[in-house]
Coordinates of C-alpha atoms in Angstrom, one line a residue:
M62 CA 95.2 82.3 72.5
V63 CA 96.2 84.4 75.4
S64 CA 94.4 83.4 78.6
Q65 CA 92.7 86.2 80.6
A66 CA 94.2 87.4 83.8
P67 CA 92.3 86.2 86.9
T68 CA 89.8 88.6 88.5
I69 CA 92.1 89.0 91.4
Y70 CA 95.9 88.7 90.8
S71 CA 97.9 88.1 93.9
L72 CA 101.3 89.6 94.1
Q73 CA 101.7 88.8 97.8
A74 CA 99.3 87.0 100.1
P75 CA 99.1 88.4 103.6
K76 CA 102.5 88.1 105.2
D77 CA 103.4 88.9 108.9
V78 CA 106.1 91.4 109.2
S79 CA 107.5 93.6 112.0
L80 CA 106.4 97.2 112.1
T81 CA 109.8 98.5 111.1
E82 CA 109.9 96.2 108.0
I83 CA 106.5 97.3 106.4
E84 CA 107.9 99.6 103.7
A85 CA 110.9 97.4 102.9
E86 CA 108.6 94.4 102.5
L87 CA 106.3 96.2 100.1
N88 CA 109.3 97.4 98.0
Q89 CA 110.6 93.8 97.9
I90 CA 107.2 92.6 96.6
W91 CA 107.5 94.9 93.6
Q92 CA 111.2 94.2 93.0
S93 CA 110.5 90.5 93.0
Y94 CA 107.5 91.0 90.6
G95 CA 109.6 92.9 88.2
L96 CA 112.3 90.2 88.1
I97 CA 109.7 87.5 87.4
G98 CA 108.0 89.5 84.7
E99 CA 111.1 90.0 82.6
D100 CA 110.2 87.1 80.3
G101 CA 106.9 88.6 79.5
A102 CA 104.9 85.8 81.2
L103 CA 103.3 88.2 83.6
P104 CA 101.5 91.5 82.7
A105 CA 102.9 94.8 83.8
A106 CA 101.6 96.1 87.1
T107 CA 101.0 99.7 88.3
R108 CA 101.9 100.3 91.9
A109 CA 99.9 102.5 94.3
T110 CA 100.2 106.0 92.8
T111 CA 96.9 107.7 93.5
F112 CA 96.2 108.0 97.2
T113 CA 96.3 106.3 100.6
L114 CA 93.1 105.2 102.3
V115 CA 93.3 104.5 106.1
V116 CA 90.3 102.4 107.3
Y117 CA 89.6 102.3 111.0
E118 CA 87.7 99.0 111.3
P119 CA 85.9 98.6 114.7
E120 CA 83.4 96.0 113.6
E121 CA 84.0 92.6 115.3
T122 CA 81.4 90.5 113.4
Q123 CA 83.6 89.4 110.5
Y124 CA 86.5 88.9 112.8
L125 CA 84.6 86.6 115.0
L126 CA 83.2 84.7 112.0
T127 CA 86.7 84.3 110.6
A128 CA 88.3 83.3 113.9
T129 CA 85.6 80.6 114.4
G130 CA 85.8 79.2 110.9
F131 CA 82.5 80.3 109.5
Y132 CA 83.8 83.0 107.2
H133 CA 86.7 83.0 104.7
G134 CA 86.2 86.4 103.0
P135 CA 87.7 89.8 103.5
I136 CA 87.5 91.7 106.8
D137 CA 86.1 94.8 105.3
G138 CA 83.0 95.6 107.5
I139 CA 80.6 95.2 104.6
L140 CA 77.6 92.9 105.3
G141 CA 77.7 91.2 101.8
P142 CA 76.5 87.8 100.7
Q143 CA 79.4 85.9 102.1
T144 CA 79.0 87.5 105.6
Q145 CA 75.2 87.0 105.5
S146 CA 75.6 83.3 104.6
A147 CA 78.1 82.8 107.4
L148 CA 75.8 84.4 109.9
R149 CA 73.0 82.1 108.8
E150 CA 75.3 79.1 109.4
V151 CA 76.0 80.3 112.9
Q152 CA 72.3 80.9 113.6
K153 CA 71.3 77.5 112.2
K154 CA 73.9 75.8 114.4
H155 CA 72.7 77.6 117.5
H156 CA 69.0 77.3 116.6
L157 CA 68.5 81.0 116.3
P158 CA 66.3 82.9 113.7
E159 CA 68.2 82.7 110.4
T160 CA 68.2 86.4 109.6
G161 CA 71.6 86.7 108.1
S162 CA 72.2 89.8 110.3
A163 CA 74.4 90.3 113.4
T164 CA 71.8 90.1 116.1
P165 CA 72.8 90.4 119.7
E166 CA 72.0 86.6 120.2
T167 CA 74.2 85.7 117.2
L168 CA 77.2 87.8 118.5
T169 CA 76.8 86.3 121.9
A170 CA 77.0 82.8 120.4
L171 CA 80.0 83.8 118.3
R172 CA 81.9 85.3 121.2
E173 CA 81.3 82.1 123.2
E174 CA 82.7 80.0 120.3
Y175 CA 85.6 82.3 119.9
F176 CA 86.5 82.2 123.6
K177 CA 86.4 78.4 123.5
K178 CA 88.7 78.3 120.4
Q179 CA 91.0 80.9 121.8
H180 CA 91.6 78.8 124.9
S181 CA 91.6 75.4 123.2
G182 CA 95.3 75.4 122.3
P183 CA 98.5 76.3 124.0
K184 CA 98.6 79.8 122.3
G185 CA 95.0 80.3 121.6
D186 CA 93.8 82.1 118.4
S187 CA 96.1 84.1 116.1
H188 CA 94.6 87.6 115.9
G189 CA 96.9 88.5 113.0
S190 CA 95.8 85.7 110.7
A191 CA 92.1 86.2 111.6
M192 CA 92.2 89.9 110.8
G193 CA 94.3 89.7 107.7
Y194 CA 92.8 90.6 104.3
T195 CA 91.9 87.6 102.1
F196 CA 90.2 87.9 98.7
S197 CA 87.7 85.9 96.7
A198 CA 87.1 86.4 93.0
T199 CA 83.4 85.7 93.5
S200 CA 82.9 88.2 96.3
P201 CA 83.8 91.9 95.4
T202 CA 85.2 93.8 98.4
I203 CA 85.3 97.4 99.2
A204 CA 89.0 97.4 98.4
D205 CA 88.2 95.9 95.0
E206 CA 85.6 98.6 94.3
I207 CA 88.3 101.3 94.8
A208 CA 91.1 99.4 93.1
L209 CA 89.0 98.9 90.0
R210 CA 89.6 102.6 89.3
N211 CA 92.7 103.5 91.3
P212 CA 96.0 101.8 92.3
C213 CA 96.2 102.9 95.9
R214 CA 97.5 101.9 99.3
I215 CA 95.0 100.8 102.0
I216 CA 96.0 100.8 105.7
A217 CA 93.5 98.9 107.8
L218 CA 93.5 99.6 111.6
C219 CA 91.8 96.7 113.4
P220 CA 91.3 97.1 117.1
I221 CA 90.6 93.9 119.0
A222 CA 89.6 93.0 122.6
G223 CA 91.8 91.0 124.9
E224 CA 95.3 91.4 126.3
D225 CA 97.6 94.0 125.0
E226 CA 100.3 92.1 123.0
G227 CA 101.4 95.0 120.9
V228 CA 100.5 95.5 117.3
K229 CA 100.8 92.8 114.6
A230 CA 101.4 93.9 111.0
Q231 CA 100.7 92.2 107.7
V232 CA 101.4 93.3 104.2
S233 CA 100.0 92.1 100.9
A234 CA 99.4 93.2 97.3
Y235 CA 96.6 92.4 95.0
C236 CA 95.5 93.4 91.5
P237 CA 91.7 93.1 91.3
I238 CA 91.3 93.8 87.6
Q239 CA 93.1 93.9 84.3
K240 CA 92.6 96.9 82.1
Q241 CA 90.5 96.1 79.0
S242 CA 92.7 98.1 76.6
S243 CA 96.1 96.9 77.8
T244 CA 98.0 94.2 79.7
T245 CA 98.6 96.4 82.7
L246 CA 97.3 95.3 86.1
I247 CA 96.0 98.0 88.5
C248 CA 97.2 97.0 91.9
C249 CA 96.6 97.9 95.6
E250 CA 99.0 97.6 98.5
Y251 CA 97.5 96.5 101.8
I252 CA 98.9 97.1 105.3
T253 CA 96.9 95.6 108.2
L254 CA 97.7 96.6 111.7
T255 CA 96.0 94.7 114.5
G256 CA 96.1 95.2 118.2
T257 CA 94.1 96.6 121.2
T258 CA 93.0 100.2 121.0
A259 CA 95.7 101.2 123.5
A260 CA 98.3 99.4 121.3
L261 CA 97.2 101.1 118.1
E262 CA 97.2 104.5 119.9
R263 CA 100.8 103.8 121.0
I264 CA 102.0 103.4 117.4
G265 CA 99.8 106.2 116.1
G266 CA 102.9 108.4 115.6
M267 CA 104.3 106.0 113.0
I268 CA 101.1 105.6 110.9
P269 CA 101.6 109.0 109.1
A270 CA 104.9 107.7 107.8
L271 CA 103.1 104.9 106.0
L272 CA 101.0 107.3 104.0
I273 CA 102.3 107.9 100.5
G274 CA 103.9 111.3 100.4
G275 CA 102.7 114.0 98.0
L276 CA 99.4 112.1 97.3
P277 CA 95.9 112.6 98.8
K278 CA 95.2 110.9 102.1
F279 CA 91.8 109.7 103.2
L280 CA 90.6 108.4 106.6
W281 CA 87.5 106.2 106.6
W282 CA 86.5 106.1 110.2
K283 CA 83.9 103.3 110.5
A284 CA 82.8 104.2 114.0
T285 CA 81.3 107.4 115.4
P286 CA 84.0 110.0 115.2
D287 CA 85.4 111.0 118.6
A288 CA 87.3 114.2 118.8
H289 CA 88.8 113.0 122.1
N290 CA 90.2 109.8 120.6
P291 CA 94.0 110.3 120.3
L292 CA 94.2 108.1 117.2
F293 CA 91.3 109.9 115.4
K294 CA 92.8 113.3 116.2
R295 CA 96.2 112.3 114.9
L296 CA 95.0 110.8 111.7
A297 CA 92.4 113.5 111.0
A298 CA 95.1 116.1 111.3
V299 CA 97.1 114.6 108.4
C300 CA 94.4 113.5 106.1
N301 CA 92.7 115.5 103.3
N302 CA 89.3 114.0 104.0
V303 CA 87.7 112.2 107.0
I304 CA 84.9 109.9 105.7
V305 CA 82.1 108.6 107.9
D306 CA 78.7 106.9 107.2
G307 CA 75.8 108.4 109.2
S308 CA 73.6 105.4 108.4
N309 CA 75.6 103.4 111.0
F310 CA 75.2 105.9 113.8
N311 CA 73.8 104.4 117.0
T312 CA 72.6 107.8 118.4
P313 CA 72.1 109.8 115.2
E314 CA 71.1 113.2 116.7
D315 CA 74.0 113.2 119.1
D316 CA 76.4 111.9 116.5
L317 CA 75.3 114.6 114.0
L318 CA 76.1 117.2 116.7
T319 CA 79.6 115.5 117.1
L320 CA 80.1 116.0 113.3
Q321 CA 79.2 119.6 113.6
D322 CA 81.7 120.1 116.4
L323 CA 84.4 118.5 114.3
V324 CA 83.6 120.7 111.3
D325 CA 83.8 123.8 113.6
T326 CA 87.4 122.7 114.5
G327 CA 88.4 122.5 110.9
V328 CA 88.2 118.7 110.2
P329 CA 87.4 118.1 106.5
L330 CA 84.5 115.8 106.9
A331 CA 82.5 113.8 104.3
D332 CA 79.4 111.7 105.1
L333 CA 78.5 108.8 102.8
N334 CA 74.9 109.2 104.0
W335 CA 74.9 112.8 102.6
R336 CA 75.8 111.3 99.2
R337 CA 72.7 109.1 99.3
L338 CA 70.6 112.3 99.2
S339 CA 71.8 113.5 95.8
A340 CA 68.9 112.2 93.8
W341 CA 66.4 113.8 96.2
Q342 CA 68.2 117.1 96.1
E343 CA 68.4 117.1 92.3
L344 CA 64.7 116.4 91.9
T345 CA 63.8 119.0 94.4
A346 CA 65.9 121.6 92.6
E347 CA 64.4 120.6 89.2
A348 CA 60.9 121.0 90.6
Y349 CA 61.5 124.7 91.0
D350 CA 63.6 125.4 88.0
P351 CA 60.7 126.6 85.7
P352 CA 60.4 130.4 85.9
N353 CA 56.7 130.1 86.9
R354 CA 57.6 128.0 89.9
R355 CA 60.8 129.7 91.0
A356 CA 59.1 132.6 92.6
S357 CA 56.8 130.2 94.6
L358 CA 59.8 128.9 96.6
K359 CA 59.2 131.6 99.2
E360 CA 55.7 130.4 99.6
I361 CA 56.7 127.0 101.0
D362 CA 55.8 126.8 104.6
R363 CA 55.0 123.1 105.1
V364 CA 57.6 120.3 104.8
T365 CA 56.8 116.6 105.4
I366 CA 59.5 114.0 105.2
D367 CA 58.9 110.2 105.7
Y368 CA 61.9 108.0 106.3
E369 CA 62.4 104.4 107.3
K370 CA 62.2 104.3 111.1
G371 CA 65.5 103.7 112.9
N372 CA 67.8 106.5 111.8
P373 CA 66.7 110.1 111.0
S374 CA 70.1 111.2 109.7
Q375 CA 69.1 111.4 106.0
A376 CA 65.8 113.2 106.8
L377 CA 67.6 115.7 109.0
L378 CA 70.4 116.3 106.5
F379 CA 67.9 116.8 103.7
L380 CA 65.9 119.3 105.8
G381 CA 69.2 121.1 106.7
W382 CA 70.1 121.4 103.0
L383 CA 66.6 122.8 102.2
A384 CA 66.7 125.2 105.1
S385 CA 70.2 126.4 104.3
R386 CA 69.3 127.1 100.6
L387 CA 66.2 129.0 101.5
Q388 CA 67.8 130.8 104.5
W389 CA 65.4 129.5 107.2
Q390 CA 66.5 129.8 110.8
P391 CA 65.4 127.1 113.3
V392 CA 63.4 128.3 116.3
Y393 CA 61.7 125.1 117.6
Y394 CA 62.5 121.4 117.9
A395 CA 60.5 118.5 119.5
K396 CA 60.5 114.8 119.1
E397 CA 57.9 112.2 120.0
T398 CA 58.6 108.4 119.8
G399 CA 56.1 105.7 119.3
D400 CA 54.8 103.5 116.5
Y401 CA 55.9 106.5 114.3
D402 CA 58.9 108.6 115.4
L403 CA 57.6 112.2 114.9
T404 CA 59.9 115.2 114.9
T405 CA 58.5 118.7 114.6
I406 CA 60.8 121.6 113.6
R407 CA 59.8 125.2 113.1
F408 CA 61.8 127.8 111.1
L409 CA 61.6 131.5 110.5
G410 CA 62.0 132.6 106.9
Q411 CA 63.7 135.9 105.7
D412 CA 60.3 137.6 105.8
Q413 CA 59.6 136.3 109.3
R414 CA 57.1 133.8 107.9
Q415 CA 56.9 130.6 110.0
I416 CA 57.7 127.3 108.3
E417 CA 56.8 124.0 109.9
A418 CA 58.5 120.7 109.1
E419 CA 57.5 117.2 110.2
L420 CA 59.8 114.2 110.0
A421 CA 58.1 110.9 110.3
G422 CA 60.0 107.7 111.0
V423 CA 57.7 105.1 109.4
P424 CA 57.9 101.4 110.5
I425 CA 58.7 99.3 107.5
A426 CA 58.3 95.5 107.4
D427 CA 61.1 94.9 104.8
I428 CA 63.9 97.3 105.8
G429 CA 66.5 97.8 103.2
E430 CA 70.3 97.7 103.6
I431 CA 70.5 101.3 104.6
V432 CA 68.6 102.1 107.8
G433 CA 66.8 105.5 107.6
D434 CA 66.4 105.8 103.8
L435 CA 64.0 108.5 102.7
I436 CA 60.6 107.2 101.5
A437 CA 58.8 110.4 100.4
L438 CA 58.7 114.2 100.9
R439 CA 56.1 116.9 100.4
L440 CA 56.6 120.6 100.0
S441 CA 53.5 122.8 100.2
S442 CA 52.0 126.0 101.4
T443 CA 49.1 127.2 103.6
N444 CA 48.4 129.7 100.8
P445 CA 46.0 127.9 98.5
Q446 CA 47.0 130.2 95.6
A447 CA 50.7 129.3 95.8
N448 CA 52.1 127.1 93.0
C449 CA 54.7 125.3 95.1
G450 CA 53.1 121.9 95.9
T451 CA 55.6 119.1 95.2
V452 CA 55.7 115.4 96.2
I453 CA 58.8 113.3 95.6
C454 CA 58.8 109.6 96.6
S455 CA 60.7 106.4 96.3
E456 CA 57.6 104.2 95.8
T457 CA 53.9 104.6 94.9
G458 CA 52.8 104.0 98.4
G459 CA 54.8 106.9 99.7
C460 CA 53.3 109.2 97.1
M461 CA 49.8 108.0 98.0
R462 CA 50.4 108.7 101.7
M463 CA 51.7 112.2 100.9
E464 CA 48.8 113.0 98.7
T465 CA 46.3 112.1 101.4
H466 CA 48.3 113.8 104.1
G467 CA 46.1 116.8 104.0
G468 CA 46.7 120.5 103.9
A469 CA 45.3 123.6 102.2
Q470 CA 47.0 122.9 98.9
S471 CA 47.2 119.8 96.7
A472 CA 50.5 118.7 95.3
G473 CA 51.0 120.2 91.8
L474 CA 54.0 118.1 90.9
F475 CA 54.8 114.4 91.5
Q476 CA 58.3 113.0 90.9
Q477 CA 59.7 109.6 91.7
V478 CA 63.3 108.8 92.8
S479 CA 64.5 106.0 90.6
S480 CA 66.2 102.9 92.1
L481 CA 69.4 104.1 93.8
S482 CA 71.9 101.4 92.9
E483 CA 74.8 103.4 94.3
Q484 CA 73.6 103.4 97.9
K485 CA 76.1 100.9 99.2
A486 CA 79.1 102.2 101.1
E487 CA 81.7 100.6 98.8
A488 CA 80.3 102.4 95.7
L489 CA 79.9 105.7 97.5
L490 CA 83.4 105.5 98.9
S491 CA 84.9 104.8 95.5
Q492 CA 83.3 108.1 94.4
Q493 CA 84.3 110.0 97.5
V494 CA 88.0 109.3 97.0
Q495 CA 87.8 111.2 93.7
R496 CA 87.4 114.5 95.7
W497 CA 88.8 115.8 98.9
G498 CA 88.9 118.9 101.1
R499 CA 86.0 120.6 102.8
E500 CA 82.5 120.4 101.3
A501 CA 80.7 123.8 101.8
L502 CA 77.2 122.6 101.0
F503 CA 77.4 119.7 103.4
E504 CA 78.9 121.9 106.1
E505 CA 76.2 124.6 105.7
S506 CA 73.4 121.9 105.9
L507 CA 75.0 120.4 109.0
A508 CA 75.3 123.8 110.6
V509 CA 71.5 124.3 110.3
I510 CA 70.8 120.8 111.8
G511 CA 73.3 121.5 114.6
K512 CA 71.4 124.6 115.6
T513 CA 68.1 122.8 115.3
L514 CA 69.1 119.8 117.5
K515 CA 70.5 122.2 120.2
L516 CA 67.1 123.7 120.5
G517 CA 65.9 120.3 121.8
N518 CA 68.7 120.3 124.5

């Protein structure tokens, strides 16, 4: 009986190398593997042949947890079960509320522990080992999600605080899964570059040489994109797609304007938060597919969108999509904060009819993993004869609120968005790397929102 291959097959654990030895070391890994496998004891392995993914990783939480000994999983920026468990351990130790999230108090405690550990020995902590990728068969990582489908090369750029000691490099190779129909392992190559922001910018010129020639190249920028950041500019210029996640934006309205500016300069942007709207867009389109409702689209002049308070990006992007499809032009924007964050936006339609939209940030007791998820939306008309009333929601409570929201016309059609299992960044990213280049629909929607937000300025 042939034993199954492990969930994660290690060709090379993280190994420190010099910057000039990275490519040679990766080649050596595969040459050594081929020699070992001649007796048939090891399955064949497919080397990275699909694309290169560059991940700019600014998040310090997992790094601090690793450096202080609370966490032994991958430094991938995903707040998964392992990271949440480690954060609860820290919070329990320091008598903080055990939320499992990176609260300011928790990060302060972690930074203090890290500082003590860094200065406890003659050389302090080793940044390279702390930032290196490690893998656990029981905790799927974002790299695994991608490698399940594609053998690729992943380059992680990990900026750290502290003294500038140059850039430390590590290489490794892992095969997260074995194909069901053969004995071939699908493998990823990993290059981790760690240093201060200034140090990473200094070696920015050599990073394009590490991208696999002739194959698609993706940049996942896990911070707010900054057109003035030299490293961002350099990498965006050589990648087929620059991927961001608007659910993580700290100042969503300003950050959406930044995205619009980047699109205007030709950067091929993709937003994972935009992908989360696909079910809402599909149901909205289906609601007006029947011939007897298609003509009523021009009657829509009231739009209400409820979203989880904290980040209006999804609500704005959905409204931008709707307005771009119906050729509405924004003429007014105002926002009022309080228990509910209320945004009022007015548009003019092609026939000069005025359309009014209200976005409501609703306080939710049990916030999901994605801040700002849509809760419900209502499309209606002040014309009581129009057959355009539609309500779409993610839960019954949302539909009930929309139905009692008022207006001259009751909703003629109710639809419910089913549970969105593909909301997490790792699942969306694994889909995003199947396509590249500019996305016209996203860019058109973003353009409308850019014009709208500028009315408020």
